[in-house]
Tab-separated table of C-alpha atoms in Angstrom:
chain	number	residue	atom	x	y	z
A	1	MET	CA	-3.546	-196.680	34.605
A	2	GLU	CA	-0.308	-197.206	36.321
A	3	ARG	CA	1.061	-198.744	33.051
A	4	LEU	CA	-0.382	-195.617	30.979
A	5	GLU	CA	1.584	-193.577	33.694
A	6	GLY	CA	4.768	-195.392	33.427
A	7	SER	CA	4.815	-195.138	29.372
A	8	ARG	CA	4.530	-191.396	29.798
A	9	ASN	CA	7.445	-191.211	31.976
A	10	ILE	CA	9.567	-193.079	29.768
A	11	ILE	CA	8.601	-191.030	26.806
A	12	LEU	CA	9.378	-187.914	28.698
A	13	LYS	CA	12.781	-189.071	29.859
A	14	GLY	CA	13.586	-190.205	26.107
A	15	LEU	CA	12.602	-186.533	24.890
A	16	ILE	CA	14.796	-184.790	27.552
A	17	THR	CA	17.399	-186.882	26.756
A	18	LEU	CA	16.997	-186.286	22.919
A	19	LEU	CA	17.073	-182.489	23.689
A	20	ILE	CA	20.085	-182.560	25.571
A	21	VAL	CA	21.530	-184.345	22.933
A	22	ILE	CA	20.553	-181.722	20.216
A	23	THR	CA	21.584	-179.061	22.305
A	24	ALA	CA	25.082	-180.417	22.754
A	25	LEU	CA	25.661	-180.991	19.168
A	26	ALA	CA	24.479	-177.217	18.261
A	27	GLY	CA	27.178	-175.923	20.944
A	28	CYS	CA	29.847	-177.899	19.262
A	29	SER	CA	28.921	-176.630	15.787
A	30	LYS	CA	28.734	-173.303	17.157
A	31	ALA	CA	32.214	-173.558	18.728
A	32	GLN	CA	33.519	-174.994	15.510
A	33	ASP	CA	32.335	-172.173	13.358
A	34	GLU	CA	33.711	-169.635	15.849
A	35	LYS	CA	37.151	-171.175	16.140
A	36	PRO	CA	39.877	-168.697	14.563
A	37	ALA	CA	41.664	-169.670	11.360
A	38	ALA	CA	44.672	-171.722	11.955
A	39	GLU	CA	47.978	-169.728	12.575
A	40	PRO	CA	51.475	-170.319	11.755
A	41	THR	CA	53.291	-172.700	14.199
A	42	ASN	CA	56.272	-170.411	14.327
A	43	GLN	CA	55.629	-166.622	14.364
A	44	GLY	CA	59.294	-166.156	13.674
A	45	ASP	CA	59.130	-167.433	10.353
A	46	VAL	CA	56.629	-164.557	9.334
A	47	SER	CA	58.986	-161.807	11.000
A	48	ASN	CA	61.959	-163.118	8.871
A	49	THR	CA	60.212	-163.480	5.701
A	50	GLU	CA	59.080	-159.718	6.037
A	51	THR	CA	62.708	-158.747	7.041
A	52	ASN	CA	64.086	-160.663	4.061
A	53	THR	CA	61.577	-158.791	1.650
A	54	GLU	CA	62.322	-155.677	3.141
A	55	ASN	CA	66.142	-156.374	2.717
A	56	LYS	CA	65.720	-157.413	-0.934
A	57	GLU	CA	63.868	-154.142	-1.841
A	58	SER	CA	66.731	-152.010	0.020
A	59	GLU	CA	69.071	-153.744	-2.131
A	60	GLN	CA	67.505	-152.711	-5.391
A	61	PRO	CA	69.179	-149.877	-7.230
A	62	SER	CA	67.314	-146.633	-6.710
A	63	THR	CA	66.102	-145.063	-9.980
A	64	VAL	CA	68.436	-142.276	-11.147
A	65	GLU	CA	66.573	-139.238	-12.339
A	66	THR	CA	67.713	-138.311	-15.869
A	67	ARG	CA	67.359	-135.749	-18.473
A	68	ILE	CA	67.958	-135.255	-22.211
A	69	VAL	CA	70.343	-132.398	-23.300
A	70	THR	CA	72.097	-131.460	-26.664
A	71	ASP	CA	75.708	-131.694	-26.979
A	72	GLN	CA	78.208	-131.317	-29.963
A	73	PHE	CA	77.406	-134.876	-30.978
A	74	GLY	CA	73.609	-134.863	-30.498
A	75	ASP	CA	71.330	-135.799	-27.623
A	76	VAL	CA	72.602	-137.355	-24.464
A	77	GLU	CA	70.861	-138.600	-21.402
A	78	ILE	CA	72.424	-137.619	-18.181
A	79	PRO	CA	71.618	-137.574	-14.667
A	80	VAL	CA	69.840	-134.760	-13.175
A	81	LYS	CA	72.013	-134.587	-10.272
A	82	PRO	CA	75.423	-136.296	-11.056
A	83	LYS	CA	77.474	-137.387	-7.870
A	84	ARG	CA	80.861	-138.594	-9.464
A	85	ILE	CA	82.111	-135.949	-12.168
A	86	ALA	CA	84.868	-136.243	-14.498
A	87	ALA	CA	85.429	-133.051	-16.396
A	88	ILE	CA	88.515	-133.361	-18.962
A	89	TYR	CA	90.316	-130.118	-19.226
A	90	LEU	CA	87.368	-128.371	-17.261
A	91	GLU	CA	88.112	-129.467	-13.925
A	92	ASP	CA	88.838	-125.751	-13.025
A	93	TYR	CA	85.126	-124.832	-13.547
A	94	LEU	CA	84.089	-127.720	-11.332
A	95	VAL	CA	86.508	-126.611	-8.481
A	96	ALA	CA	85.001	-123.102	-9.037
A	97	LEU	CA	81.468	-124.264	-8.227
A	98	GLY	CA	82.668	-126.264	-5.090
A	99	VAL	CA	82.629	-129.705	-6.688
A	100	GLU	CA	85.741	-132.135	-6.464
A	101	PRO	CA	86.063	-133.874	-9.792
A	102	VAL	CA	86.637	-138.006	-9.332
A	103	VAL	CA	89.805	-137.727	-11.620
A	104	GLN	CA	92.095	-135.032	-12.993
A	105	TRP	CA	93.745	-134.958	-16.542
A	106	TYR	CA	97.205	-135.205	-16.986
A	107	HIS	CA	99.728	-134.918	-19.893
A	108	PRO	CA	103.180	-136.133	-19.598
A	109	THR	CA	104.653	-133.313	-21.369
A	110	TRP	CA	102.548	-130.263	-19.957
A	111	GLY	CA	101.792	-131.718	-16.579
A	112	LYS	CA	98.428	-130.859	-14.969
A	113	GLN	CA	96.999	-127.728	-13.552
A	114	ASP	CA	98.561	-127.675	-10.180
A	115	TYR	CA	97.120	-124.533	-9.049
A	116	LEU	CA	93.739	-126.405	-8.311
A	117	ASN	CA	95.451	-128.214	-5.601
A	118	LEU	CA	93.514	-131.465	-6.280
A	119	SER	CA	94.326	-134.670	-4.582
A	120	VAL	CA	92.271	-137.295	-7.131
A	121	PRO	CA	93.728	-139.988	-9.409
A	122	GLN	CA	95.091	-138.476	-12.505
A	123	PHE	CA	94.121	-139.370	-15.848
A	124	ASP	CA	96.674	-139.386	-18.637
A	125	ILE	CA	95.022	-138.256	-21.652
A	126	THR	CA	97.770	-139.770	-24.098
A	127	GLY	CA	97.254	-143.240	-22.830
A	128	ASP	CA	94.320	-145.790	-21.905
A	129	ILE	CA	90.882	-144.946	-20.071
A	130	GLU	CA	91.720	-147.153	-17.209
A	131	ALA	CA	92.218	-144.447	-14.868
A	132	LEU	CA	88.951	-142.881	-16.113
A	133	LEU	CA	87.051	-146.195	-15.911
A	134	ALA	CA	88.509	-146.826	-12.373
A	135	SER	CA	87.113	-143.650	-11.151
A	136	GLU	CA	83.530	-144.623	-11.739
A	137	PRO	CA	82.035	-141.348	-12.868
A	138	ASP	CA	78.429	-141.112	-13.447
A	139	LEU	CA	78.881	-138.073	-15.802
A	140	ILE	CA	81.785	-137.009	-17.968
A	141	ILE	CA	82.266	-133.574	-19.277
A	142	SER	CA	84.833	-132.697	-22.097
A	143	ASP	CA	85.695	-129.714	-24.245
A	144	GLY	CA	86.780	-129.709	-27.604
A	145	TYR	CA	89.598	-132.107	-26.936
A	146	ALA	CA	87.120	-134.939	-27.237
A	147	ASP	CA	86.724	-135.678	-31.094
A	148	ALA	CA	83.994	-138.218	-32.080
A	149	ALA	CA	86.384	-141.083	-31.331
A	150	LYS	CA	87.216	-140.019	-27.987
A	151	TYR	CA	83.546	-139.137	-27.313
A	152	GLU	CA	82.525	-142.511	-28.305
A	153	LYS	CA	85.254	-144.178	-25.935
A	154	TYR	CA	84.339	-142.181	-22.841
A	155	SER	CA	80.449	-142.782	-23.514
A	156	LYS	CA	81.197	-146.408	-22.803
A	157	VAL	CA	82.496	-145.406	-19.203
A	158	ALA	CA	79.599	-143.091	-18.361
A	159	PRO	CA	77.171	-140.440	-19.940
A	160	THR	CA	79.439	-137.775	-21.828
A	161	TYR	CA	78.594	-134.349	-22.490
A	162	ARG	CA	80.867	-132.548	-25.054
A	163	LEU	CA	80.647	-128.749	-24.901
A	164	THR	CA	79.204	-127.343	-28.318
A	165	ASP	CA	81.818	-125.344	-30.477
A	166	ASP	CA	79.736	-122.113	-29.966
A	167	ILE	CA	80.192	-122.562	-26.076
A	168	GLN	CA	83.791	-123.986	-26.444
A	169	ASN	CA	84.761	-121.060	-28.445
A	170	GLY	CA	82.959	-118.442	-25.994
A	171	SER	CA	83.814	-116.739	-22.885
A	172	THR	CA	84.911	-118.033	-19.625
A	173	THR	CA	81.659	-116.986	-18.252
A	174	GLU	CA	79.690	-118.806	-20.742
A	175	ILE	CA	81.495	-121.939	-20.204
A	176	LEU	CA	81.057	-121.659	-16.447
A	177	SER	CA	77.179	-121.127	-17.055
A	178	LYS	CA	76.815	-124.170	-19.197
A	179	ILE	CA	78.793	-126.595	-17.069
A	180	ALA	CA	76.759	-125.319	-14.013
A	181	ASP	CA	73.545	-125.921	-16.023
A	182	ILE	CA	74.706	-129.495	-16.818
A	183	ILE	CA	75.327	-130.456	-13.400
A	184	GLY	CA	72.339	-128.576	-11.921
A	185	MET	CA	74.050	-125.785	-9.967
A	186	PRO	CA	72.827	-122.681	-12.134
A	187	GLU	CA	72.213	-120.477	-9.096
A	188	LYS	CA	75.809	-120.998	-7.751
A	189	ALA	CA	76.966	-119.811	-11.356
A	190	GLU	CA	74.894	-116.911	-10.978
A	191	GLU	CA	76.651	-116.018	-7.669
A	192	LEU	CA	80.143	-116.650	-9.018
A	193	LEU	CA	79.351	-114.607	-12.222
A	194	LYS	CA	78.242	-111.758	-10.277
A	195	ASP	CA	81.346	-111.643	-8.066
A	196	TYR	CA	83.776	-112.078	-11.128
A	197	ASP	CA	81.905	-109.065	-13.009
A	198	GLN	CA	82.597	-106.848	-10.018
A	199	LYS	CA	86.355	-108.014	-9.680
A	200	ILE	CA	86.820	-107.239	-13.205
A	201	ALA	CA	85.139	-103.895	-13.183
A	202	ASP	CA	87.351	-102.996	-9.942
A	203	MET	CA	90.639	-104.195	-11.583
A	204	LYS	CA	89.704	-102.351	-15.033
A	205	THR	CA	89.315	-98.840	-13.132
A	206	LYS	CA	92.527	-99.435	-10.957
A	207	LEU	CA	94.510	-100.420	-13.991
A	208	GLN	CA	93.483	-97.532	-16.251
A	209	ALA	CA	94.223	-95.270	-13.270
A	210	LYS	CA	97.829	-96.597	-12.804
A	211	ILE	CA	99.106	-97.527	-16.280
A	212	GLY	CA	96.567	-95.904	-18.506
A	213	ASN	CA	97.458	-96.656	-22.272
A	214	GLU	CA	100.667	-98.287	-21.593
A	215	THR	CA	100.922	-101.225	-23.736
A	216	VAL	CA	100.960	-104.868	-22.373
A	217	ALA	CA	102.324	-108.004	-24.199
A	218	VAL	CA	102.548	-111.811	-23.215
A	219	LEU	CA	105.267	-113.976	-24.371
A	220	ARG	CA	105.694	-117.705	-23.980
A	221	LEU	CA	109.048	-119.064	-23.887
A	222	ASN	CA	109.252	-122.522	-25.684
A	223	VAL	CA	112.267	-124.631	-24.280
A	224	GLY	CA	111.896	-127.267	-26.429
A	225	GLU	CA	111.677	-125.452	-29.940
A	226	ARG	CA	114.082	-122.717	-28.580
A	227	ASP	CA	111.568	-119.930	-29.815
A	228	ILE	CA	109.126	-117.630	-28.301
A	229	ASN	CA	105.428	-117.182	-28.869
A	230	LEU	CA	103.579	-113.964	-28.993
A	231	LEU	CA	99.784	-114.465	-27.664
A	232	GLY	CA	97.211	-112.340	-29.423
A	233	ILE	CA	94.413	-110.562	-28.525
A	234	LYS	CA	92.163	-113.590	-29.761
A	235	ASN	CA	93.994	-115.931	-27.347
A	236	ARG	CA	91.464	-117.330	-25.335
A	237	PHE	CA	94.117	-117.888	-22.557
A	238	VAL	CA	94.960	-114.342	-22.147
A	239	GLY	CA	93.545	-111.999	-24.925
A	240	SER	CA	89.964	-112.225	-23.790
A	241	ILE	CA	90.793	-111.165	-20.009
A	242	LEU	CA	93.453	-108.742	-20.746
A	243	TYR	CA	92.293	-106.849	-23.914
A	244	LYS	CA	88.557	-107.312	-23.945
A	245	GLU	CA	87.525	-107.573	-20.492
A	246	LEU	CA	90.179	-105.256	-18.610
A	247	GLY	CA	90.596	-103.204	-21.668
A	248	LEU	CA	94.525	-103.246	-21.511
A	249	THR	CA	96.234	-101.768	-24.761
A	250	PRO	CA	98.051	-104.243	-26.843
A	251	PRO	CA	101.209	-103.291	-28.728
A	252	LYS	CA	100.549	-102.893	-32.606
A	253	LEU	CA	102.346	-106.358	-33.226
A	254	VAL	CA	99.534	-107.857	-30.971
A	255	ALA	CA	96.640	-105.831	-32.302
A	256	ASP	CA	97.371	-106.599	-35.901
A	257	MET	CA	97.539	-110.364	-34.940
A	258	ASP	CA	94.772	-112.744	-36.706
A	259	LYS	CA	96.315	-115.817	-35.081
A	260	PHE	CA	95.371	-117.352	-31.637
A	261	ILE	CA	99.402	-117.383	-31.179
A	262	ASP	CA	102.487	-116.944	-33.335
A	263	THR	CA	106.167	-117.188	-33.230
A	264	ILE	CA	108.203	-114.202	-32.875
A	265	SER	CA	111.855	-114.137	-33.749
A	266	MET	CA	114.450	-112.652	-31.372
A	267	GLU	CA	115.146	-110.151	-34.187
A	268	LYS	CA	111.743	-108.885	-34.316
A	269	LEU	CA	111.318	-108.417	-30.541
A	270	PRO	CA	112.431	-104.781	-30.519
A	271	GLU	CA	109.485	-104.033	-32.731
A	272	LEU	CA	107.290	-105.299	-30.116
A	273	GLY	CA	107.662	-102.132	-28.255
A	274	ALA	CA	105.749	-103.143	-25.102
A	275	ASP	CA	105.697	-101.030	-21.963
A	276	HIS	CA	105.007	-104.298	-20.184
A	277	ILE	CA	105.977	-108.081	-20.690
A	278	ILE	CA	104.200	-111.149	-18.937
A	279	ILE	CA	106.187	-114.119	-19.855
A	280	LEU	CA	105.593	-117.779	-19.091
A	281	THR	CA	106.985	-120.980	-19.638
A	282	SER	CA	105.713	-123.635	-22.208
A	283	ASN	CA	106.549	-126.527	-19.965
A	284	GLY	CA	107.625	-127.020	-16.384
A	285	ALA	CA	108.526	-124.691	-13.586
A	286	TRP	CA	110.756	-121.472	-14.020
A	287	SER	CA	113.057	-123.331	-11.436
A	288	SER	CA	113.603	-126.325	-13.749
A	289	PRO	CA	117.164	-126.631	-15.193
A	290	GLU	CA	115.968	-126.206	-18.758
A	291	ASN	CA	113.962	-123.153	-18.199
A	292	GLU	CA	116.586	-121.583	-16.093
A	293	GLU	CA	119.157	-122.065	-19.040
A	294	ALA	CA	116.616	-120.664	-21.589
A	295	VAL	CA	115.874	-117.748	-19.629
A	296	SER	CA	119.484	-116.789	-18.868
A	297	GLY	CA	120.060	-117.110	-22.602
A	298	LEU	CA	117.268	-114.863	-23.242
A	299	MET	CA	118.045	-112.234	-20.830
A	300	ASP	CA	121.657	-112.241	-21.598
A	301	SER	CA	120.979	-111.114	-25.170
A	302	PRO	CA	121.717	-107.578	-26.293
A	303	ILE	CA	118.217	-107.795	-28.300
A	304	TRP	CA	116.362	-108.728	-25.375
A	305	LYS	CA	117.969	-106.004	-23.266
A	306	SER	CA	116.940	-103.276	-25.833
A	307	ILE	CA	113.205	-103.593	-25.276
A	308	PRO	CA	111.724	-100.765	-23.472
A	309	ALA	CA	109.746	-103.091	-20.996
A	310	VAL	CA	113.225	-104.930	-19.895
A	311	LYS	CA	114.920	-101.564	-19.881
A	312	ASN	CA	112.528	-100.369	-17.028
A	313	GLY	CA	112.221	-103.432	-15.189
A	314	HIS	CA	108.628	-104.347	-16.460
A	315	VAL	CA	108.891	-108.074	-17.138
A	316	TYR	CA	107.065	-110.475	-15.003
A	317	GLN	CA	107.420	-114.094	-14.794
A	318	VAL	CA	104.148	-115.866	-14.157
A	319	ASP	CA	102.807	-119.253	-13.462
A	320	ARG	CA	102.120	-121.040	-16.900
A	321	THR	CA	99.747	-123.478	-15.228
A	322	TYR	CA	97.071	-120.930	-14.775
A	323	TRP	CA	98.244	-118.371	-17.500
A	324	GLN	CA	97.849	-121.149	-20.473
A	325	THR	CA	94.056	-121.539	-19.525
A	326	GLY	CA	91.349	-119.455	-19.726
A	327	ALA	CA	89.297	-121.211	-17.136
A	328	PHE	CA	87.334	-119.272	-14.243
A	329	SER	CA	89.414	-119.820	-11.232
A	330	ALA	CA	92.734	-119.576	-13.345
A	331	ASN	CA	91.308	-116.039	-14.358
A	332	LEU	CA	90.725	-114.825	-10.746
A	333	LEU	CA	94.566	-115.872	-10.202
A	334	LYS	CA	95.479	-113.745	-13.123
A	335	LEU	CA	93.872	-110.886	-11.665
A	336	LYS	CA	95.975	-111.348	-8.500
A	337	ASP	CA	99.204	-111.374	-10.589
A	338	LEU	CA	98.223	-108.119	-12.313
A	339	GLU	CA	97.313	-106.360	-9.070
A	340	LYS	CA	100.993	-107.682	-7.698
A	341	TYR	CA	102.913	-106.660	-10.817
A	342	LEU	CA	101.014	-103.724	-12.645
A	343	LEU	CA	99.461	-102.023	-9.542
A	344	LYS	CA	102.667	-102.222	-7.301
């Protein structure tokens, strides 16, 4: 009986021990299952990796939004919002729109448009395109100066838009509107044109009241050729604004002209019969030795002195840099000259 009791105790102790072992093993297994996944030993590695990735992404060039427009030579893809614009022969319009061009055209003989007061690199249009290239434009706009060969050359520097012939030969306001559209500033152009139209209307009324049908002619003194040009009613520099927009009366010689510009001999000057003469030089300032000499020779001539406008002191020397262009800002300066000389 005692043996049987002892055997039971041994079996019971064995079962208890086995139960303890099983419980312990189950606990270890559960702890192992609940252990979190292994983490990097260096948290800084993760942070550095993310930072480097962000830096690489920020270094990638942003996508420039573009659009397709049609110019004189076909379709061209240009930036929707250009930031660095070169406008060859057309800087005046950019300045009017409040945009500074990255470069300004320059000609060794003609000089540049000083009235714009630009402080940007100059691009010699008779030389290579290094200055244009160095200016890194994202858009180039050109007038009729750019033929197919020049257009191709400029297009290698940046997307190039060449005004179509119909716009090029159109009015100042049409050119301004087109350029404003190309650079994404149509609203600014509308504002400028509204103001321009009002200035023209006001000046037209004042001129009619002051000089009525008195005739006005524009002459250009060519120092190099030693001759004089007569600018016609079809001349975009002066004919459009004086005779078409402001309604001034041209002398018969001017009214009969088919040409943009023509040479008039000294002997024929008395036939001009103009009541008012606006005169400019072809090159340089009035104060240059060459121009002073040419003017002196002209004004000492008996033929010159016989002209009605000369007799009455109605000859006005103006700045060639804005009288030899039909651009927007230049026209506003012409209005100031007309107010100064014809409304005095």
